[in-house]
Coordinates of N, CA and C in Angstrom, one line a residue:
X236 N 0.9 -1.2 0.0 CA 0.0 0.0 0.0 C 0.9 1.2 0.0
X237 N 0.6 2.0 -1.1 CA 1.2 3.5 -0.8 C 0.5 4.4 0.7
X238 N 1.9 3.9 1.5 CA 1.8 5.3 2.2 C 1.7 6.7 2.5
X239 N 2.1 7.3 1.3 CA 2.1 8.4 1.5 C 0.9 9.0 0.8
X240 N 0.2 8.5 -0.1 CA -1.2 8.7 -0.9 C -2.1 8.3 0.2
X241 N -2.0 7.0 1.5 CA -3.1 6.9 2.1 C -2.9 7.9 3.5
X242 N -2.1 8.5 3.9 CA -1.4 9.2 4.7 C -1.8 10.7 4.4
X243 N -1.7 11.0 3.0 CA -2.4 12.5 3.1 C -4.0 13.0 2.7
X244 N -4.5 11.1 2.5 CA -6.1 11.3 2.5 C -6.6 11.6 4.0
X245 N -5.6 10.6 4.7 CA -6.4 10.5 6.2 C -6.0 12.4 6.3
X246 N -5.0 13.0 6.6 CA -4.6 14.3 7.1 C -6.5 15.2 6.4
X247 N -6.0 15.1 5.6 CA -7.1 15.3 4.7 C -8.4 15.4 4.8
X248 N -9.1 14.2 5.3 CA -10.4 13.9 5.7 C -10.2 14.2 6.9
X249 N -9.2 14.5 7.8 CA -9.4 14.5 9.5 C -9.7 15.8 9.4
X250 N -9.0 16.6 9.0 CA -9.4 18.2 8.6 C -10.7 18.3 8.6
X251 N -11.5 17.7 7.5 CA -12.6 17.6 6.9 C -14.0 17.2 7.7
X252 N -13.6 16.3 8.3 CA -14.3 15.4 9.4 C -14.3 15.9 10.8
X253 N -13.7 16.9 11.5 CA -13.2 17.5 12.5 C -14.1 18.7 12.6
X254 N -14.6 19.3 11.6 CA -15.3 20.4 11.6 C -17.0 19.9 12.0
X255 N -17.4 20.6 12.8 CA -18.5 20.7 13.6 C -19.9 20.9 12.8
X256 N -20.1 20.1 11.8 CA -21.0 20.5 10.8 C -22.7 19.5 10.7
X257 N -23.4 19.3 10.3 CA -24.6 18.5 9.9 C -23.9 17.4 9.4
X258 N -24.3 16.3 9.4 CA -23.7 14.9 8.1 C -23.7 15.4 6.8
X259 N -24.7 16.1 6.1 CA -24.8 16.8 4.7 C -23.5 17.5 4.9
X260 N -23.3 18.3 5.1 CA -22.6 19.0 5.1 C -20.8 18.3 5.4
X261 N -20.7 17.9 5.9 CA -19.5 16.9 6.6 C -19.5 16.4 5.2
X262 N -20.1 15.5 4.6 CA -20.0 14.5 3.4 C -19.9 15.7 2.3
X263 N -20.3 17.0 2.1 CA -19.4 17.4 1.3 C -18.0 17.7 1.7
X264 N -17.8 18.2 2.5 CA -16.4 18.9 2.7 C -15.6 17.2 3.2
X265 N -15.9 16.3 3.4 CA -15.6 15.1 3.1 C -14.7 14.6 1.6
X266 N -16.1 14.7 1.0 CA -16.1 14.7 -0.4 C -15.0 15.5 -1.1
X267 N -14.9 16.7 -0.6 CA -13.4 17.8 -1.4 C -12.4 17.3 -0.8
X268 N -12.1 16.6 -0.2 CA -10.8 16.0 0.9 C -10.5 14.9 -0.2
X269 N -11.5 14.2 -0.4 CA -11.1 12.8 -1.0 C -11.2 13.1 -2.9
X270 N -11.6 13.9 -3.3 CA -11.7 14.7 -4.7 C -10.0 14.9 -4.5
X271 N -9.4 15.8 -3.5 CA -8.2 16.4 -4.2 C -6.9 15.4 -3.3
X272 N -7.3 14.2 -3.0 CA -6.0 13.2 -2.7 C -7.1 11.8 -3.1
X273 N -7.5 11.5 -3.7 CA -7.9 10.0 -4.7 C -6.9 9.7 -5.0
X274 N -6.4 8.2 -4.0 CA -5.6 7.4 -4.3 C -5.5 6.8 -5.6
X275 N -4.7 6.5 -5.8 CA -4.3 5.0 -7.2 C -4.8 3.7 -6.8
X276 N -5.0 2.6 -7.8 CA -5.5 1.6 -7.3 C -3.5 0.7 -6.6
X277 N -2.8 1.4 -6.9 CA -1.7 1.1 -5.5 C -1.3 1.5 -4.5
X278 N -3.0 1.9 -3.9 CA -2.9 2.0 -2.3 C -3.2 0.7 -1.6
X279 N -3.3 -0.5 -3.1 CA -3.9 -1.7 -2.1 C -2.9 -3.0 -2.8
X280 N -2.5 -4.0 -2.0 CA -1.5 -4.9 -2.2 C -2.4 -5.9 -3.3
X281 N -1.1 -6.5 -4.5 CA -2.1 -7.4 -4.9 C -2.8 -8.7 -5.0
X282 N -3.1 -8.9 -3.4 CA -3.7 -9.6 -2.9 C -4.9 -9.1 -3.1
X283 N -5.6 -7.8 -2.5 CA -6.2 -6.9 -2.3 C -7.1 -6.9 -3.3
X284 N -6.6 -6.4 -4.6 CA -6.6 -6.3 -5.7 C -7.6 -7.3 -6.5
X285 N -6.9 -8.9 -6.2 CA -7.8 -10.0 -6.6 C -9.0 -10.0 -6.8
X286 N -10.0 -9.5 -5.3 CA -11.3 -9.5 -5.2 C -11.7 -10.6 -4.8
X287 N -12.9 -11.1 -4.9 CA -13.6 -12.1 -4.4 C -14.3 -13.2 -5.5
X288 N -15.2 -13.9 -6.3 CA -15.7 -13.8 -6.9 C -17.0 -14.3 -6.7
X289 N -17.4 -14.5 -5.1 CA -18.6 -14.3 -4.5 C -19.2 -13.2 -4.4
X290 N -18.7 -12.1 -3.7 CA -18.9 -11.0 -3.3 C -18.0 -9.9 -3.6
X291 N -18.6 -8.4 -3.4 CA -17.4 -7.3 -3.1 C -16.6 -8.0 -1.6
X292 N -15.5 -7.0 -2.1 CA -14.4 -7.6 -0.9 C -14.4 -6.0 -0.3
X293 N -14.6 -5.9 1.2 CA -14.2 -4.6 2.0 C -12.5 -4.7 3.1
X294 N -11.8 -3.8 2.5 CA -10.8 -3.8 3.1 C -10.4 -2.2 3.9
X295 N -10.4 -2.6 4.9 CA -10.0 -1.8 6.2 C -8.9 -1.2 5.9
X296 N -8.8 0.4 5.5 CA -7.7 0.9 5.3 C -7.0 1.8 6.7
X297 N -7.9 2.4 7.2 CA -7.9 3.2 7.9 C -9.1 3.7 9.0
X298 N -8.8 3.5 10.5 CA -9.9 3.7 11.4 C -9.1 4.7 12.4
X299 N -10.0 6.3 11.9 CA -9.6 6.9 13.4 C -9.5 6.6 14.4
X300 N -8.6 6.9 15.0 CA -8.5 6.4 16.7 C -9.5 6.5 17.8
X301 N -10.3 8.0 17.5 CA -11.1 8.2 18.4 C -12.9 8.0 17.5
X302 N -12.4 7.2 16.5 CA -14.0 6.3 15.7 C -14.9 7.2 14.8
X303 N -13.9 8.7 14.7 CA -14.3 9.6 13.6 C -14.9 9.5 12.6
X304 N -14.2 8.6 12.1 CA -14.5 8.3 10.5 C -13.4 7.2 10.0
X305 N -14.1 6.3 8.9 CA -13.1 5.0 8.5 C -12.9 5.1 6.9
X306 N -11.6 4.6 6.9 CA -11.7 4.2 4.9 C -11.6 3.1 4.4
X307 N -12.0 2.7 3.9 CA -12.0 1.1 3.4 C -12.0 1.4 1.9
X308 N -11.2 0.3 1.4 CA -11.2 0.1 0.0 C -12.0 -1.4 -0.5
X309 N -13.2 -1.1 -1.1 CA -14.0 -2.0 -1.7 C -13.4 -2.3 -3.5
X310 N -13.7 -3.8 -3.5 CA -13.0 -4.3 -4.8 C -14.3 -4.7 -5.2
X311 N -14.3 -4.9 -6.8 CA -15.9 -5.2 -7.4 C -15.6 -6.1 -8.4
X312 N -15.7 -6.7 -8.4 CA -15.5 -7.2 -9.8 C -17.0 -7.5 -10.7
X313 N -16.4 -7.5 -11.8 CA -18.1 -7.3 -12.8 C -19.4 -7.8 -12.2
X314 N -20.2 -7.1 -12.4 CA -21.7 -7.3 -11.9 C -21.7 -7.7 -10.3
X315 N -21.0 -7.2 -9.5 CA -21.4 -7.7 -8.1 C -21.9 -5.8 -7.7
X316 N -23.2 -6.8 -7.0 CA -23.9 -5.5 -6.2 C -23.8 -5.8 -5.1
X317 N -23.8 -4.5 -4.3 CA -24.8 -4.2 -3.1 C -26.4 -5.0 -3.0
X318 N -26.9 -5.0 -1.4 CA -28.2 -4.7 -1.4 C -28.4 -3.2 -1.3
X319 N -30.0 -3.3 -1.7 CA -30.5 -2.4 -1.3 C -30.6 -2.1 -0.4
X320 N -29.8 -0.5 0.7 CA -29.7 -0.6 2.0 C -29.5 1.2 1.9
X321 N -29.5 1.6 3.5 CA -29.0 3.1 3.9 C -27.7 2.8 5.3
X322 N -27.1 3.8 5.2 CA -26.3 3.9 6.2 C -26.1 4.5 7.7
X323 N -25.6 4.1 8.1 CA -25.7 4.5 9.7 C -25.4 6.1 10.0
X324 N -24.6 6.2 8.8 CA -23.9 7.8 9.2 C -23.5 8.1 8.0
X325 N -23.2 9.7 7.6 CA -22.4 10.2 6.2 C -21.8 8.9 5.8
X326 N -21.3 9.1 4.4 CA -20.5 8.0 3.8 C -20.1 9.0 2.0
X327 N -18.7 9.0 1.9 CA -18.3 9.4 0.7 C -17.5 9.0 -0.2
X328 N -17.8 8.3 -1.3 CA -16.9 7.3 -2.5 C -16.1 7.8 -3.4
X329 N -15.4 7.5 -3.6 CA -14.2 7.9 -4.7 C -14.1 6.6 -5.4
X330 N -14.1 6.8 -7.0 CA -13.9 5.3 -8.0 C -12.4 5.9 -8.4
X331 N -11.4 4.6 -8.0 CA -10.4 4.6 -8.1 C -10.2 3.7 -9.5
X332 N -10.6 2.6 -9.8 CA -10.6 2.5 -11.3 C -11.9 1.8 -11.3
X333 N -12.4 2.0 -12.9 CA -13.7 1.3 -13.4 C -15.0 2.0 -13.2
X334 N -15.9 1.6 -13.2 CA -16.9 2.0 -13.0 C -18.3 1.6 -12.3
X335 N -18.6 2.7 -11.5 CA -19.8 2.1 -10.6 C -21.1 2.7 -10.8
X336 N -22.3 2.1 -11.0 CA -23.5 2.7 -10.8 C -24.6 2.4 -9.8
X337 N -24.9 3.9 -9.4 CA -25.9 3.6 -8.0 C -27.1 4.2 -8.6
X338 N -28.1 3.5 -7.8 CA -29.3 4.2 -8.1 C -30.0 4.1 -6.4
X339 N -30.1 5.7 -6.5 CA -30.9 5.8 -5.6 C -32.2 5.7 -5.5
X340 N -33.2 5.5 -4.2 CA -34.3 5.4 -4.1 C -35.2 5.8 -2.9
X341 N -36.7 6.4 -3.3 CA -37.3 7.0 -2.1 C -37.9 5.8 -1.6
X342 N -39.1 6.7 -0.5 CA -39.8 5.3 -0.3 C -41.4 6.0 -0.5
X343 N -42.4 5.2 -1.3 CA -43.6 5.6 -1.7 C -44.7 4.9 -1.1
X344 N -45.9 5.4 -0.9 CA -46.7 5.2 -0.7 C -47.9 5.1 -2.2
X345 N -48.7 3.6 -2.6 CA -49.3 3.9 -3.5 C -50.4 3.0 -2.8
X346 N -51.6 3.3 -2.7 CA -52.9 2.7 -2.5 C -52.5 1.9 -1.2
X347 N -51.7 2.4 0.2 CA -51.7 2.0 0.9 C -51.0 0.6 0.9
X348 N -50.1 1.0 0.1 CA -48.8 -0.1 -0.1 C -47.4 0.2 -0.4
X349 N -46.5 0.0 0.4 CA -45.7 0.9 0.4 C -44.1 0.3 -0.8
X350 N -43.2 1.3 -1.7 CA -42.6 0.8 -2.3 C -41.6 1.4 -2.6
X351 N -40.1 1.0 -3.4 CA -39.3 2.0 -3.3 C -39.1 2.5 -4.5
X352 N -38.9 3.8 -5.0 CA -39.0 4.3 -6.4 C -37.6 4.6 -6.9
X353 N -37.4 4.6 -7.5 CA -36.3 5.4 -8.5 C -36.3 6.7 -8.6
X354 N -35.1 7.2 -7.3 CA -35.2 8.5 -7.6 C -34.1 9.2 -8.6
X355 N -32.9 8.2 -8.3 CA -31.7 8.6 -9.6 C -30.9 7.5 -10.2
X356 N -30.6 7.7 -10.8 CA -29.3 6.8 -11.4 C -28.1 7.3 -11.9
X357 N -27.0 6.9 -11.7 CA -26.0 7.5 -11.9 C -24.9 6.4 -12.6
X358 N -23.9 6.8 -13.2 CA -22.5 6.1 -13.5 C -21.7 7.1 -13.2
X359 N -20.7 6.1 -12.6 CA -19.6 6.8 -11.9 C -18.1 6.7 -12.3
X360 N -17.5 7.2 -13.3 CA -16.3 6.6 -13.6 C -15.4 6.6 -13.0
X361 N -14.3 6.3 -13.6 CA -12.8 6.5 -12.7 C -12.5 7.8 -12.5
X362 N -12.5 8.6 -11.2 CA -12.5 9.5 -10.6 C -13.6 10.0 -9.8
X363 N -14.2 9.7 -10.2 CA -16.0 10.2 -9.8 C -15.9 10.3 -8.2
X364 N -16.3 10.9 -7.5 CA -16.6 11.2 -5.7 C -18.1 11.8 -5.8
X365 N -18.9 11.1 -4.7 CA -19.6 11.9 -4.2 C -20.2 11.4 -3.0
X366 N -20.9 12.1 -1.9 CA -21.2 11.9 -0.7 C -22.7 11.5 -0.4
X367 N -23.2 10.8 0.5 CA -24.6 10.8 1.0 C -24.4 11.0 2.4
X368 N -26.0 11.4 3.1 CA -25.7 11.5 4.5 C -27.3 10.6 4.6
X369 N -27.1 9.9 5.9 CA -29.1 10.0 6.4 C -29.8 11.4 6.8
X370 N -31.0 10.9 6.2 CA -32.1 10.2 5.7 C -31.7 10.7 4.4
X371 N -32.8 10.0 3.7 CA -32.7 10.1 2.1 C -31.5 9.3 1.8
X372 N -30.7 8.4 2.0 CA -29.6 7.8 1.6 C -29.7 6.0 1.0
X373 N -31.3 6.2 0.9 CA -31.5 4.6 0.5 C -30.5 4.4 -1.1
X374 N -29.7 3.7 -1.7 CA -29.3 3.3 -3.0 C -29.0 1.9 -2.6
X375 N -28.8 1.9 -4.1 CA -27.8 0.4 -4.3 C -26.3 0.6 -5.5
X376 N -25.3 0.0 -5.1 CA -24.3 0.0 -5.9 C -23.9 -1.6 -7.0
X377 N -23.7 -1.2 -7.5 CA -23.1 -2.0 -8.4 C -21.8 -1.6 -9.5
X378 N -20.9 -2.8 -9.9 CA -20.2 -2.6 -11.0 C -21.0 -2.9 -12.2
X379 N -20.6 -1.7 -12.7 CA -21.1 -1.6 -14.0 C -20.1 -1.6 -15.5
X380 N -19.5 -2.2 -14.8 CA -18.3 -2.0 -16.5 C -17.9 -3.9 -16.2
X381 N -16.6 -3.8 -17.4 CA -16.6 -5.3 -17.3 C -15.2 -5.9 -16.8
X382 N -15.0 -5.1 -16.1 CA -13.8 -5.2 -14.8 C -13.4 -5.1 -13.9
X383 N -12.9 -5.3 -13.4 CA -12.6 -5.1 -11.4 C -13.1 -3.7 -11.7
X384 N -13.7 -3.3 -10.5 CA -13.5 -1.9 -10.3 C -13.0 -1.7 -8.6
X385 N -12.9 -0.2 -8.6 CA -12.3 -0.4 -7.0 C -12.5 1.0 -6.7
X386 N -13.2 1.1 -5.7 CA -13.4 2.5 -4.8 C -13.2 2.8 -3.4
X387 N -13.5 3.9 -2.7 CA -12.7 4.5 -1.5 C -13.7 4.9 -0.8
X388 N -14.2 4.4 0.5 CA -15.0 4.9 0.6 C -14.8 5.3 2.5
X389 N -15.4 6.0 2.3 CA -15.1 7.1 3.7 C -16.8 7.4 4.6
X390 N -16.2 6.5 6.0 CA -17.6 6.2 6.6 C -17.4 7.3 7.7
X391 N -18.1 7.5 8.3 CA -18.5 8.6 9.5 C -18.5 8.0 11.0
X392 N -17.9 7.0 10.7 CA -18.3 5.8 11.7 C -16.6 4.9 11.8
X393 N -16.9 4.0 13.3 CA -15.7 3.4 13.5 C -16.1 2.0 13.0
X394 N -15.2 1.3 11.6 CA -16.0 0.2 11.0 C -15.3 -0.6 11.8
X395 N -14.3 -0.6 11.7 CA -13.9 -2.0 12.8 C -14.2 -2.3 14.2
X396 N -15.3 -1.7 14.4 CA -16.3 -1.5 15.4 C -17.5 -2.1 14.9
X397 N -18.4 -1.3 14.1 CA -19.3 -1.6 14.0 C -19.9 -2.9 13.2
X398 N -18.5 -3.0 11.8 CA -18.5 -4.2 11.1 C -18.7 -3.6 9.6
X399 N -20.0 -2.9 9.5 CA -20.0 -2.6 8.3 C -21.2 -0.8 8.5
X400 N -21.0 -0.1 7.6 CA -21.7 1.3 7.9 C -23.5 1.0 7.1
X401 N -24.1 -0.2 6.8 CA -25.1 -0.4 6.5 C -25.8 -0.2 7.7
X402 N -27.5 0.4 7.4 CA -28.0 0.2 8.5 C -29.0 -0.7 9.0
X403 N -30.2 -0.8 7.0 CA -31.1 -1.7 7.0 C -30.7 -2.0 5.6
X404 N -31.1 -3.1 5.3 CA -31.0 -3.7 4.0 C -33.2 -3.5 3.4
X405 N -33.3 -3.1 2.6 CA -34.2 -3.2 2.1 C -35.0 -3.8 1.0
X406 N -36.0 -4.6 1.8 CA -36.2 -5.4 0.6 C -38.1 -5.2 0.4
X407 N -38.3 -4.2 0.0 CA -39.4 -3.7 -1.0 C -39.9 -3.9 -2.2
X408 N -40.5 -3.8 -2.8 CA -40.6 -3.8 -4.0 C -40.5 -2.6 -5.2
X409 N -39.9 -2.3 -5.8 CA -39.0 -1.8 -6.6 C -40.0 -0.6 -8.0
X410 N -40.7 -0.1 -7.9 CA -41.3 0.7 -8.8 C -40.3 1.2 -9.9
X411 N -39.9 0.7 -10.7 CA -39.0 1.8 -11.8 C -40.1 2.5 -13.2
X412 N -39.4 3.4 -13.0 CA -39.9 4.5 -13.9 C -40.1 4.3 -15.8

């Protein structure tokens, strides 16, 4: 792992993270921390690298001491998703290579049945950053290109604590537009 690329994200986001703000707000100025030090995909060994081919693989980069905020590096390789879920606290991604697409989702009410809609969709290429906070943070991720992809992602939370920054997994039924 490059230390000195994962060394001036953390300086970086502690700055960022440290300031006394809303979660929205945090996950932007989050977000400009990890926009102007996005590591290379050799901040991770290539063990790392391999991936899984069950699942994404989450790797523990970095956990404040006092449980501020964590970075982990998630590996993807083609077509593996997320569930559909929201998070415990801010959360801010950076695609270090490949590409990912999230689509977010509200939650609706139609004739007294409740469902989750399509509020965005996005593709995220290599370089792409951006932040969610709760509420409103329902999505799902997936790789969407046809190779490993690998991103950065920056929790608000102590993960080697908690385990993982999901809060609920949701399993609704799906309205697309």
């Amino acid at each position: 792992m490059s230390a000195n690329q994962l060394d001036d994200l953390v300086a970086s986001v502690r700055a960022a993270a440290s300031r006394v703000c809303p979660p929205e707000r945090t996950a932007e100025l989050v977000a400009a921390a990890l926009r102007a030090n996005l590591p290379s995909r050799e901040i991770l060994t290539p063990e790392q690298l391999a991936g899984d081919p069950d699942s994404y693989v989450q790797h523990v980069l970095h956990v404040e001491p006092d449980g501020l905020f964590s970075i982990v590096a998630l590996v993807w390789r083609p077509g593996q998703v997320t569930p559909i879920h929201d998070h415990l606290c801010w959360c801010v991604v950076g695609v270090v290579d490949g590409v990912e697409s999230e689509v977010r989702y509200e939650i609706t009410d139609r004739d007294g049945d409740v469902f989750l809609a399509q509020a965005e969709v996005t593709e995220n290429p290599t370089g792409s950053v951006c932040g969610i906070a709760p509420p409103g943070d329902i999505h799902e991720v997936r790789n969407a290109g046809t190779a490993t992809a690998i991103s950065i992602h920056i929790y608000g939370a102590d993960i080697s604590r908690v385990g993982t920054s999901i809060r609920r997994r949701y399993q609704l039924p799906v309205l697309v537009a």
